[in-house]
Amino acid sequence: MATADVLKPDFATRRSHFIFNDDHDQLRESIRRFVIKELQPHAEEWEESTFPDWVFERMGELGFLGLDKPVQYGGQGGDYYTTLVLAEELVHAHCGGLGMGIAVQTDMTIPPILKFGTEEQKQEWAVPAIAGRRILCLGITEPDAGSDVAGIKTRAVYDEPTDEYVINGSKTFITNGHRAHAIVLVTKTDPDAGYDGFTLFLVPMDSPGVIREKRLQKLGMHASDTALLAFQDVRVPQSAVLGQVGKGFYHIMWELQGERLIGAAGSVAGAQHVFDRTLAYAKERTAFGRAIGHFQAIRHKFAEMATKIETARQMVYATAWRFQNGEYPVREITMAKLYAARIAVEVADECIQIHGGNGYMKEYGIERSWRDLRLNRIGAGSDEIMLEVIGRSYGL
Ligand SMILES: Cc1cc2nc3c(=O)[nH]c(=O)nc-3n(C[C@H](O)[C@H](O)[C@H](O)COP(=O)(O)OP(=O)(O)OC[C@H]3O[C@@H](n4cnc5c(N)ncnc54)[C@H](O)[C@@H]3O)c2cc1C
């Protein structure tokens, strides 16, 4: 009889998930090298100042803002997984706000322009945005309407004599709002038409009547800029309509799926990053004559965290696979976003605990991870809204 080799558990398996191939692995390495060399050294400084605009230019130059975008618009023509790799590797910048500002460009504003825009709009905005020469922001949320997107009040009224639209309203919490050259703006063009009364516009931020009112101060994500914006009689031509008049609600719901999936990937990567740093700490920090990681109570915390992170990662990758293969898996995207954001906050919180008093100190950067990750349960749709979407998907 054949004698089987003795099988030993391999806890250090390095094989990447089946969605990634060698090209993805190489891309991952080159992004990581760039992030660690050119971005990470500025992490502390950018917490105070927000990250500078040259990051867009540099990343555009390296092709990182258009990894999954068509070659004809200056992109690299890669699959969806390439943008996932970028979102994951940006955590090595130690700067959550930077990852968010970049994701607004790559996964929230360029995609709707490429999907719904005219050829002129793609040339005018998507091409320079992919090259990093223009910065974009997305305006959905208003002071009186966030979760309830249908409750927005920003109006765009068609003015027949001039053949223009006149926009009035305000938007808040807008990432990149201070630095952006243009905004993808959600408006109501027909308040009586329900979901068929919304229209998206591409509005240059230097248009007369666009006011960058306030730089908002936040709990975390300090490296990103967050704006309160006002629109006072802003006039734009018909050519500024993005997609179809009256279909803006559906267009923005499509956009939100990509935003949520990339947000989920960012949550998993953020959780893994804080886990890794804490694991190293737990192996070095001693109490009662041994490394704290060797106390069963602490060891089990790592076991719990690792299991949650791996579960969330598998959800994100399996959903990304569906997305890449032409499905529109709204339920799964919503579940992945909900679960990944929740576990990321739990993990960061537990990592503060494992660090003890040092976890509460700025010096260790763990409290910053917690503050940055805390946003993920609110932004791009809160936990409660995710639960609504999932619950309703069962016909309830
Ligand atoms: C740092 C940051 C950056 C952001 N960037 C952008 C951006 O670039 N562009 C943009 O447009 N927006 C942006 N947002 C806005 C973000 O998407 C909203 O904050 C989010 O959608 C929640 O909306 P809200 O803050 O108005 O909360 P609200 O809608 O007022 O909700 C308050 C609470 O009520 C709960 N709630 C609301 N409705 C229900 C319901 N039906 N059932 C149960 N509970 C409910 C919510 O879950 C939440 O807990 C950003 C926010 C932050 C904080």
CSV table of C-alpha atoms and ligand atoms in Angstrom, one decimal:
chain,number,residue,atom,x,y,z
A,1,MET,CA,0.0,0.0,0.0
A,2,ALA,CA,1.2,3.5,-0.7
A,3,THR,CA,2.3,5.3,2.3
A,4,ALA,CA,1.0,8.8,2.3
A,5,ASP,CA,3.4,11.6,3.1
A,6,VAL,CA,2.8,13.1,6.4
A,7,LEU,CA,0.6,16.2,5.8
A,8,LYS,CA,1.4,19.1,7.9
A,9,PRO,CA,-0.9,22.1,8.1
A,10,ASP,CA,0.4,25.0,6.0
A,11,PHE,CA,-0.3,28.2,7.9
A,12,ALA,CA,1.9,30.3,5.6
A,13,THR,CA,0.3,29.5,2.3
A,14,ARG,CA,1.0,32.3,-0.1
A,15,ARG,CA,-1.2,31.4,-3.0
A,16,SER,CA,-3.5,34.3,-3.9
A,17,HIS,CA,-7.2,34.0,-4.2
A,18,PHE,CA,-8.4,32.5,-7.5
A,19,ILE,CA,-9.6,35.8,-8.9
A,20,PHE,CA,-6.0,37.1,-9.1
A,21,ASN,CA,-3.3,35.9,-11.5
A,22,ASP,CA,0.4,36.7,-11.8
A,23,ASP,CA,-0.2,40.0,-13.5
A,24,HIS,CA,-2.4,41.1,-10.5
A,25,ASP,CA,0.4,40.0,-8.1
A,26,GLN,CA,3.0,42.0,-10.0
A,27,LEU,CA,0.7,45.0,-10.1
A,28,ARG,CA,0.2,44.6,-6.4
A,29,GLU,CA,3.9,44.6,-5.8
A,30,SER,CA,4.5,47.7,-7.9
A,31,ILE,CA,1.7,49.7,-6.3
A,32,ARG,CA,2.9,48.7,-2.8
A,33,ARG,CA,6.4,49.8,-3.6
A,34,PHE,CA,5.1,53.2,-4.9
A,35,VAL,CA,2.8,53.6,-1.9
A,36,ILE,CA,5.5,52.8,0.7
A,37,LYS,CA,8.2,54.9,-1.0
A,38,GLU,CA,6.2,58.0,-2.1
A,39,LEU,CA,3.1,58.2,0.0
A,40,GLN,CA,3.7,56.6,3.4
A,41,PRO,CA,6.5,58.9,4.5
A,42,HIS,CA,4.0,61.8,4.4
A,43,ALA,CA,1.2,60.2,6.4
A,44,GLU,CA,1.7,62.3,9.5
A,45,GLU,CA,2.0,65.6,7.6
A,46,TRP,CA,-1.1,64.9,5.5
A,47,GLU,CA,-3.2,64.3,8.6
A,48,GLU,CA,-2.7,68.0,9.3
A,49,SER,CA,-2.7,69.4,5.8
A,50,THR,CA,-4.8,66.9,3.7
A,51,PHE,CA,-2.9,65.1,0.9
A,52,PRO,CA,-1.6,67.3,-2.0
A,53,ASP,CA,-3.0,67.4,-5.5
A,54,TRP,CA,0.3,66.1,-6.9
A,55,VAL,CA,-0.7,62.6,-5.7
A,56,PHE,CA,-3.4,62.5,-8.4
A,57,GLU,CA,-0.8,63.7,-11.0
A,58,ARG,CA,1.8,61.1,-10.0
A,59,MET,CA,-0.7,58.3,-9.8
A,60,GLY,CA,-2.1,59.3,-13.2
A,61,GLU,CA,1.4,59.3,-14.6
A,62,LEU,CA,1.9,55.8,-13.3
A,63,GLY,CA,-1.4,54.6,-14.8
A,64,PHE,CA,-2.9,53.8,-11.4
A,65,LEU,CA,-6.0,56.0,-11.8
A,66,GLY,CA,-7.1,54.1,-14.9
A,67,LEU,CA,-6.2,50.5,-14.2
A,68,ASP,CA,-9.6,49.1,-15.2
A,69,LYS,CA,-10.5,51.9,-17.6
A,70,PRO,CA,-10.5,51.5,-21.4
A,71,VAL,CA,-7.2,52.1,-23.2
A,72,GLN,CA,-8.9,54.5,-25.7
A,73,TYR,CA,-9.5,56.9,-22.7
A,74,GLY,CA,-6.0,56.6,-21.4
A,75,GLY,CA,-6.7,53.6,-19.1
A,76,GLN,CA,-4.8,50.4,-18.7
A,77,GLY,CA,-7.6,48.2,-20.0
A,78,GLY,CA,-7.4,45.9,-17.0
A,79,ASP,CA,-10.2,43.9,-15.3
A,80,TYR,CA,-12.1,45.0,-12.2
A,81,TYR,CA,-9.7,43.1,-9.9
A,82,THR,CA,-7.0,45.6,-10.8
A,83,THR,CA,-8.9,48.5,-9.2
A,84,LEU,CA,-9.5,46.2,-6.2
A,85,VAL,CA,-5.8,45.6,-5.9
A,86,LEU,CA,-5.2,49.4,-5.9
A,87,ALA,CA,-7.8,49.9,-3.1
A,88,GLU,CA,-6.2,47.2,-1.0
A,89,GLU,CA,-2.6,48.5,-1.5
A,90,LEU,CA,-3.4,52.1,-0.7
A,91,VAL,CA,-3.8,51.1,3.0
A,92,HIS,CA,0.0,51.0,3.1
A,93,ALA,CA,-0.1,54.8,2.9
A,94,HIS,CA,-1.3,54.7,6.5
A,95,CYS,CA,-3.7,57.5,5.5
A,96,GLY,CA,-7.4,56.5,5.1
A,97,GLY,CA,-8.3,59.9,3.7
A,98,LEU,CA,-6.0,59.5,0.8
A,99,GLY,CA,-7.5,56.1,-0.2
A,100,MET,CA,-10.9,57.7,0.0
A,101,GLY,CA,-10.0,60.7,-2.1
A,102,ILE,CA,-8.5,58.5,-4.8
A,103,ALA,CA,-11.4,56.1,-4.8
A,104,VAL,CA,-13.8,59.0,-5.4
A,105,GLN,CA,-11.9,59.6,-8.6
A,106,THR,CA,-11.3,56.0,-9.7
A,107,ASP,CA,-14.5,54.2,-8.6
A,108,MET,CA,-17.2,56.9,-8.0
A,109,THR,CA,-16.9,59.6,-10.6
A,110,ILE,CA,-14.9,58.3,-13.6
A,111,PRO,CA,-17.2,55.2,-13.9
A,112,PRO,CA,-20.5,57.1,-14.4
A,113,ILE,CA,-18.9,59.4,-16.9
A,114,LEU,CA,-17.6,56.4,-18.9
A,115,LYS,CA,-20.9,54.6,-18.6
A,116,PHE,CA,-23.4,57.4,-19.2
A,117,GLY,CA,-21.4,60.2,-20.7
A,118,THR,CA,-21.2,61.5,-24.2
A,119,GLU,CA,-18.0,61.2,-26.2
A,120,GLU,CA,-17.3,64.9,-25.5
A,121,GLN,CA,-17.8,64.5,-21.8
A,122,LYS,CA,-15.4,61.5,-21.7
A,123,GLN,CA,-12.8,63.4,-23.6
A,124,GLU,CA,-13.2,66.6,-21.5
A,125,TRP,CA,-13.4,65.0,-18.0
A,126,ALA,CA,-12.7,61.2,-17.9
A,127,VAL,CA,-9.4,61.4,-20.0
A,128,PRO,CA,-7.8,64.1,-17.9
A,129,ALA,CA,-9.1,62.5,-14.7
A,130,ILE,CA,-7.5,59.2,-15.6
A,131,ALA,CA,-4.3,61.1,-16.4
A,132,GLY,CA,-4.5,62.8,-12.9
A,133,ARG,CA,-4.7,66.3,-14.4
A,134,ARG,CA,-8.2,66.9,-13.3
A,135,ILE,CA,-9.8,66.0,-10.0
A,136,LEU,CA,-13.5,65.0,-9.6
A,137,CYS,CA,-16.0,64.9,-6.8
A,138,LEU,CA,-19.4,63.4,-6.3
A,139,GLY,CA,-22.4,65.4,-5.0
A,140,ILE,CA,-25.3,63.3,-3.7
A,141,THR,CA,-25.7,64.2,0.0
A,142,GLU,CA,-27.3,67.4,1.2
A,143,PRO,CA,-27.7,69.0,4.6
A,144,ASP,CA,-31.3,67.7,4.8
A,145,ALA,CA,-31.0,64.4,2.9
A,146,GLY,CA,-28.3,61.7,3.0
A,147,SER,CA,-29.7,58.2,3.3
A,148,ASP,CA,-32.9,59.4,1.7
A,149,VAL,CA,-31.4,60.2,-1.7
A,150,ALA,CA,-34.9,60.7,-3.2
A,151,GLY,CA,-35.4,63.5,-0.6
A,152,ILE,CA,-32.7,65.8,-2.1
A,153,LYS,CA,-33.8,69.4,-2.9
A,154,THR,CA,-31.1,70.6,-5.3
A,155,ARG,CA,-33.1,71.7,-8.4
A,156,ALA,CA,-32.1,72.1,-12.0
A,157,VAL,CA,-34.6,74.1,-14.0
A,158,TYR,CA,-34.5,74.2,-17.8
A,159,ASP,CA,-34.5,77.8,-19.1
A,160,GLU,CA,-35.8,77.7,-22.6
A,161,PRO,CA,-34.7,81.1,-23.8
A,162,THR,CA,-31.1,80.4,-23.1
A,163,ASP,CA,-31.3,76.6,-23.6
A,164,GLU,CA,-29.5,76.2,-20.3
A,165,TYR,CA,-30.2,74.6,-16.9
A,166,VAL,CA,-30.2,76.8,-13.8
A,167,ILE,CA,-29.1,74.9,-10.6
A,168,ASN,CA,-29.8,75.9,-7.1
A,169,GLY,CA,-29.2,73.9,-3.9
A,170,SER,CA,-26.4,72.7,-1.6
A,171,LYS,CA,-24.4,69.5,-1.0
A,172,THR,CA,-22.5,68.5,2.1
A,173,PHE,CA,-19.8,66.0,3.2
A,174,ILE,CA,-18.3,66.2,-0.4
A,175,THR,CA,-15.0,64.4,-0.6
A,176,ASN,CA,-12.5,66.3,-2.8
A,177,GLY,CA,-15.0,69.2,-2.8
A,178,HIS,CA,-12.3,71.8,-2.2
A,179,ARG,CA,-9.8,70.6,-4.8
A,180,ALA,CA,-12.1,69.3,-7.5
A,181,HIS,CA,-12.3,70.7,-11.0
A,182,ALA,CA,-15.8,69.3,-11.6
A,183,ILE,CA,-18.6,67.6,-9.7
A,184,VAL,CA,-20.9,64.8,-10.7
A,185,LEU,CA,-24.0,66.4,-9.3
A,186,VAL,CA,-27.3,64.8,-8.5
A,187,THR,CA,-30.3,67.1,-9.0
A,188,LYS,CA,-34.1,67.0,-9.3
A,189,THR,CA,-35.4,68.2,-12.6
A,190,ASP,CA,-39.0,67.2,-12.1
A,191,PRO,CA,-40.0,67.0,-8.4
A,192,ASP,CA,-43.4,65.5,-9.3
A,193,ALA,CA,-42.0,62.6,-11.2
A,194,GLY,CA,-40.8,60.5,-8.3
A,195,TYR,CA,-37.7,58.4,-9.1
A,196,ASP,CA,-38.1,59.6,-12.8
A,197,GLY,CA,-37.5,63.2,-11.8
A,198,PHE,CA,-33.7,63.1,-11.2
A,199,THR,CA,-30.9,64.2,-13.5
A,200,LEU,CA,-27.1,64.1,-13.2
A,201,PHE,CA,-24.9,67.0,-14.3
A,202,LEU,CA,-21.2,67.4,-14.8
A,203,VAL,CA,-20.6,70.9,-13.4
A,204,PRO,CA,-17.2,72.6,-13.6
A,205,MET,CA,-16.4,73.8,-10.1
A,206,ASP,CA,-15.3,77.2,-11.5
A,207,SER,CA,-18.8,78.0,-12.8
A,208,PRO,CA,-20.2,81.2,-11.5
A,209,GLY,CA,-22.4,80.5,-8.5
A,210,VAL,CA,-20.6,77.4,-7.3
A,211,ILE,CA,-19.5,78.3,-3.7
A,212,ARG,CA,-17.1,76.1,-1.7
A,213,GLU,CA,-18.6,77.2,1.6
A,214,LYS,CA,-16.8,75.4,4.3
A,215,ARG,CA,-14.0,72.9,4.9
A,216,LEU,CA,-15.6,70.5,7.3
A,217,GLN,CA,-13.7,69.1,10.4
A,218,LYS,CA,-14.0,65.4,11.0
A,219,LEU,CA,-13.5,62.6,13.5
A,220,GLY,CA,-11.1,60.8,11.1
A,221,MET,CA,-10.1,60.6,7.4
A,222,HIS,CA,-8.2,63.9,8.1
A,223,ALA,CA,-6.1,63.6,5.0
A,224,SER,CA,-9.1,64.0,2.8
A,225,ASP,CA,-10.9,67.3,2.2
A,226,THR,CA,-14.6,67.4,2.9
A,227,ALA,CA,-16.7,70.3,1.6
A,228,LEU,CA,-20.0,72.0,2.1
A,229,LEU,CA,-21.0,73.4,-1.3
A,230,ALA,CA,-23.6,75.8,-2.4
A,231,PHE,CA,-25.0,76.2,-5.9
A,232,GLN,CA,-26.6,79.6,-6.6
A,233,ASP,CA,-28.1,80.1,-10.0
A,234,VAL,CA,-25.4,78.1,-11.6
A,235,ARG,CA,-26.0,78.0,-15.4
A,236,VAL,CA,-24.9,75.0,-17.4
A,237,PRO,CA,-25.6,74.1,-21.0
A,238,GLN,CA,-27.6,71.0,-22.0
A,239,SER,CA,-24.3,69.3,-22.8
A,240,ALA,CA,-23.6,69.2,-19.1
A,241,VAL,CA,-26.4,66.6,-18.5
A,242,LEU,CA,-24.8,63.3,-17.7
A,243,GLY,CA,-26.8,60.4,-18.9
A,244,GLN,CA,-30.5,60.8,-19.5
A,245,VAL,CA,-32.7,63.6,-18.3
A,246,GLY,CA,-35.0,62.1,-15.6
A,247,LYS,CA,-32.9,58.9,-15.2
A,248,GLY,CA,-30.4,60.3,-12.7
A,249,PHE,CA,-31.7,58.3,-9.7
A,250,TYR,CA,-31.1,55.0,-11.5
A,251,HIS,CA,-27.7,56.2,-12.8
A,252,ILE,CA,-26.6,57.1,-9.2
A,253,MET,CA,-27.9,53.8,-7.8
A,254,TRP,CA,-25.7,52.1,-10.4
A,255,GLU,CA,-22.8,54.2,-9.3
A,256,LEU,CA,-23.3,53.4,-5.7
A,257,GLN,CA,-22.8,49.7,-6.3
A,258,GLY,CA,-19.2,50.2,-7.4
A,259,GLU,CA,-18.7,52.7,-4.6
A,260,ARG,CA,-19.9,50.1,-2.0
A,261,LEU,CA,-17.9,47.2,-3.4
A,262,ILE,CA,-14.7,49.2,-3.4
A,263,GLY,CA,-15.6,50.5,0.0
A,264,ALA,CA,-15.9,46.9,1.2
A,265,ALA,CA,-12.5,46.0,-0.2
A,266,GLY,CA,-11.0,49.1,1.6
A,267,SER,CA,-12.6,47.9,4.8
A,268,VAL,CA,-11.1,44.5,4.6
A,269,ALA,CA,-7.7,45.8,3.7
A,270,GLY,CA,-7.9,48.4,6.5
A,271,ALA,CA,-8.8,45.7,9.0
A,272,GLN,CA,-6.0,43.4,7.8
A,273,HIS,CA,-3.5,46.3,8.1
A,274,VAL,CA,-4.4,47.1,11.7
A,275,PHE,CA,-4.5,43.4,12.5
A,276,ASP,CA,-1.0,42.9,11.1
A,277,ARG,CA,0.4,45.8,13.1
A,278,THR,CA,-1.2,44.6,16.2
A,279,LEU,CA,0.0,41.1,15.8
A,280,ALA,CA,3.5,42.3,15.6
A,281,TYR,CA,2.9,44.3,18.8
A,282,ALA,CA,1.4,41.4,20.7
A,283,LYS,CA,4.5,39.3,19.9
A,284,GLU,CA,6.8,42.0,21.4
A,285,ARG,CA,4.9,43.5,24.2
A,286,THR,CA,5.4,41.6,27.4
A,287,ALA,CA,3.3,41.4,30.7
A,288,PHE,CA,3.6,39.0,33.5
A,289,GLY,CA,6.8,37.6,32.0
A,290,ARG,CA,5.5,36.7,28.6
A,291,ALA,CA,4.4,38.2,25.3
A,292,ILE,CA,0.8,39.3,25.6
A,293,GLY,CA,-0.1,37.4,22.4
A,294,HIS,CA,0.5,34.2,24.3
A,295,PHE,CA,-2.3,34.8,26.8
A,296,GLN,CA,-5.2,32.8,25.6
A,297,ALA,CA,-7.6,35.7,26.0
A,298,ILE,CA,-5.5,37.7,23.5
A,299,ARG,CA,-4.8,34.8,21.2
A,300,HIS,CA,-8.5,34.2,20.9
A,301,LYS,CA,-9.1,37.8,20.0
A,302,PHE,CA,-6.7,37.4,17.1
A,303,ALA,CA,-8.4,34.2,16.1
A,304,GLU,CA,-11.8,35.9,16.1
A,305,MET,CA,-10.5,38.9,14.1
A,306,ALA,CA,-8.7,36.8,11.5
A,307,THR,CA,-11.8,34.7,11.0
A,308,LYS,CA,-14.0,37.8,10.5
A,309,ILE,CA,-11.5,39.4,8.1
A,310,GLU,CA,-11.2,36.3,6.0
A,311,THR,CA,-14.9,35.9,5.8
A,312,ALA,CA,-15.3,39.5,4.7
A,313,ARG,CA,-12.5,39.1,2.2
A,314,GLN,CA,-14.1,36.0,0.7
A,315,MET,CA,-17.4,37.9,0.4
A,316,VAL,CA,-15.7,40.8,-1.4
A,317,TYR,CA,-13.8,38.6,-3.8
A,318,ALA,CA,-16.7,36.3,-4.7
A,319,THR,CA,-18.9,39.4,-5.3
A,320,ALA,CA,-16.1,41.1,-7.3
A,321,TRP,CA,-16.0,37.9,-9.4
A,322,ARG,CA,-19.7,38.2,-10.2
A,323,PHE,CA,-19.3,41.9,-10.9
A,324,GLN,CA,-16.4,41.2,-13.3
A,325,ASN,CA,-18.4,38.5,-15.0
A,326,GLY,CA,-21.3,40.8,-16.0
A,327,GLU,CA,-23.7,40.3,-13.1
A,328,TYR,CA,-25.2,43.2,-11.2
A,329,PRO,CA,-25.2,41.6,-7.7
A,330,VAL,CA,-26.8,44.3,-5.6
A,331,ARG,CA,-27.7,42.1,-2.7
A,332,GLU,CA,-24.2,40.6,-2.4
A,333,ILE,CA,-22.5,43.9,-2.8
A,334,THR,CA,-24.7,45.3,0.0
A,335,MET,CA,-24.0,42.4,2.2
A,336,ALA,CA,-20.3,42.7,1.6
A,337,LYS,CA,-20.3,46.4,2.3
A,338,LEU,CA,-22.3,46.0,5.5
A,339,TYR,CA,-20.3,43.1,6.8
A,340,ALA,CA,-16.8,44.4,5.9
A,341,ALA,CA,-17.5,47.8,7.4
A,342,ARG,CA,-18.8,46.3,10.6
A,343,ILE,CA,-15.9,43.9,11.1
A,344,ALA,CA,-13.3,46.5,10.2
A,345,VAL,CA,-14.6,48.8,13.0
A,346,GLU,CA,-14.7,45.8,15.4
A,347,VAL,CA,-11.2,44.8,14.5
A,348,ALA,CA,-9.8,48.3,14.9
A,349,ASP,CA,-11.5,48.6,18.3
A,350,GLU,CA,-10.1,45.3,19.5
A,351,CYS,CA,-6.7,46.3,18.2
A,352,ILE,CA,-6.8,49.4,20.4
A,353,GLN,CA,-7.7,47.1,23.3
A,354,ILE,CA,-4.7,44.8,22.6
A,355,HIS,CA,-2.4,47.8,22.5
A,356,GLY,CA,-3.7,48.9,25.9
A,357,GLY,CA,-2.8,52.6,26.7
A,358,ASN,CA,-0.6,52.7,23.7
A,359,GLY,CA,-3.6,52.0,21.5
A,360,TYR,CA,-5.1,55.3,22.8
A,361,MET,CA,-2.0,57.2,21.9
A,362,LYS,CA,-1.6,58.9,18.5
A,363,GLU,CA,2.0,57.7,18.2
A,364,TYR,CA,1.0,54.2,17.5
A,365,GLY,CA,-1.5,55.1,14.7
A,366,ILE,CA,-4.0,52.5,15.9
A,367,GLU,CA,-6.5,55.1,17.1
A,368,ARG,CA,-6.3,56.7,13.7
A,369,SER,CA,-7.2,53.5,12.0
A,370,TRP,CA,-10.2,53.2,14.2
A,371,ARG,CA,-11.3,56.8,13.5
A,372,ASP,CA,-10.7,56.3,9.7
A,373,LEU,CA,-12.5,53.0,9.5
A,374,ARG,CA,-15.4,54.2,11.6
A,375,LEU,CA,-16.6,56.2,8.5
A,376,ASN,CA,-17.2,53.0,6.6
A,377,ARG,CA,-20.4,52.1,8.6
A,378,ILE,CA,-21.9,55.5,7.5
A,379,GLY,CA,-20.4,56.6,4.2
A,380,ALA,CA,-21.8,55.2,0.8
A,381,GLY,CA,-24.9,54.1,2.7
A,382,SER,CA,-25.1,53.4,6.4
A,383,ASP,CA,-25.4,50.0,8.0
A,384,GLU,CA,-29.1,50.6,8.5
A,385,ILE,CA,-29.7,51.4,4.8
A,386,MET,CA,-27.6,48.3,3.8
A,387,LEU,CA,-30.0,46.2,6.0
A,388,GLU,CA,-33.0,47.9,4.3
A,389,VAL,CA,-31.6,47.0,0.9
A,390,ILE,CA,-30.9,43.4,1.8
A,391,GLY,CA,-34.2,43.0,3.6
A,392,ARG,CA,-36.2,44.4,0.7
A,393,SER,CA,-34.4,42.2,-1.8
A,394,TYR,CA,-36.3,39.3,-0.2
A,395,GLY,CA,-39.6,41.1,-1.1
A,396,LEU,CA,-40.2,42.3,2.4
B,1,LIG,C1,-16.3,61.8,5.7
B,1,LIG,C2,-17.5,61.7,4.8
B,1,LIG,C3,-17.3,61.7,3.4
B,1,LIG,C4,-18.4,61.7,2.6
B,1,LIG,N1,-18.2,61.8,1.2
B,1,LIG,C5,-19.3,62.0,0.5
B,1,LIG,C6,-19.2,62.4,-0.9
B,1,LIG,O1,-18.1,62.5,-1.5
B,1,LIG,N2,-20.3,62.6,-1.6
B,1,LIG,C7,-21.6,62.4,-1.1
B,1,LIG,O2,-22.6,62.7,-1.8
B,1,LIG,N3,-21.7,62.1,0.2
B,1,LIG,C8,-20.7,61.9,1.0
B,1,LIG,N4,-20.8,61.5,2.3
B,1,LIG,C9,-22.1,61.4,2.8
B,1,LIG,C10,-22.5,60.0,3.3
B,1,LIG,O3,-22.8,59.1,2.2
B,1,LIG,C11,-23.8,60.1,4.2
B,1,LIG,O4,-23.3,60.7,5.4
B,1,LIG,C12,-24.5,58.8,4.5
B,1,LIG,O5,-25.2,58.4,3.3
B,1,LIG,C13,-25.6,59.0,5.6
B,1,LIG,O6,-26.4,60.1,5.4
B,1,LIG,P1,-26.6,61.2,6.5
B,1,LIG,O7,-25.3,61.5,7.0
B,1,LIG,O8,-27.4,62.3,6.0
B,1,LIG,O9,-27.4,60.5,7.6
B,1,LIG,P2,-29.0,60.4,7.8
B,1,LIG,O10,-29.6,60.0,6.5
B,1,LIG,O11,-29.5,61.6,8.4
B,1,LIG,O12,-29.1,59.2,8.8
B,1,LIG,C14,-29.0,59.3,10.2
B,1,LIG,C15,-29.2,58.0,10.9
B,1,LIG,O13,-30.5,57.5,10.6
B,1,LIG,C16,-30.4,56.2,10.0
B,1,LIG,N5,-31.5,56.1,9.0
B,1,LIG,C17,-31.8,56.9,8.0
B,1,LIG,N6,-32.8,56.3,7.3
B,1,LIG,C18,-33.1,55.2,7.9
B,1,LIG,C19,-34.1,54.1,7.6
B,1,LIG,N7,-34.9,54.2,6.5
B,1,LIG,N8,-34.1,53.1,8.4
B,1,LIG,C20,-33.3,53.0,9.5
B,1,LIG,N9,-32.4,53.9,9.8
B,1,LIG,C21,-32.3,55.0,9.0
B,1,LIG,C22,-29.1,56.2,9.4
B,1,LIG,O14,-28.7,54.9,9.2
B,1,LIG,C23,-28.2,56.9,10.4
B,1,LIG,O15,-27.9,56.0,11.4
B,1,LIG,C24,-19.7,61.5,3.1
B,1,LIG,C25,-19.9,61.4,4.5
B,1,LIG,C26,-18.8,61.5,5.4
B,1,LIG,C27,-19.0,61.5,6.8
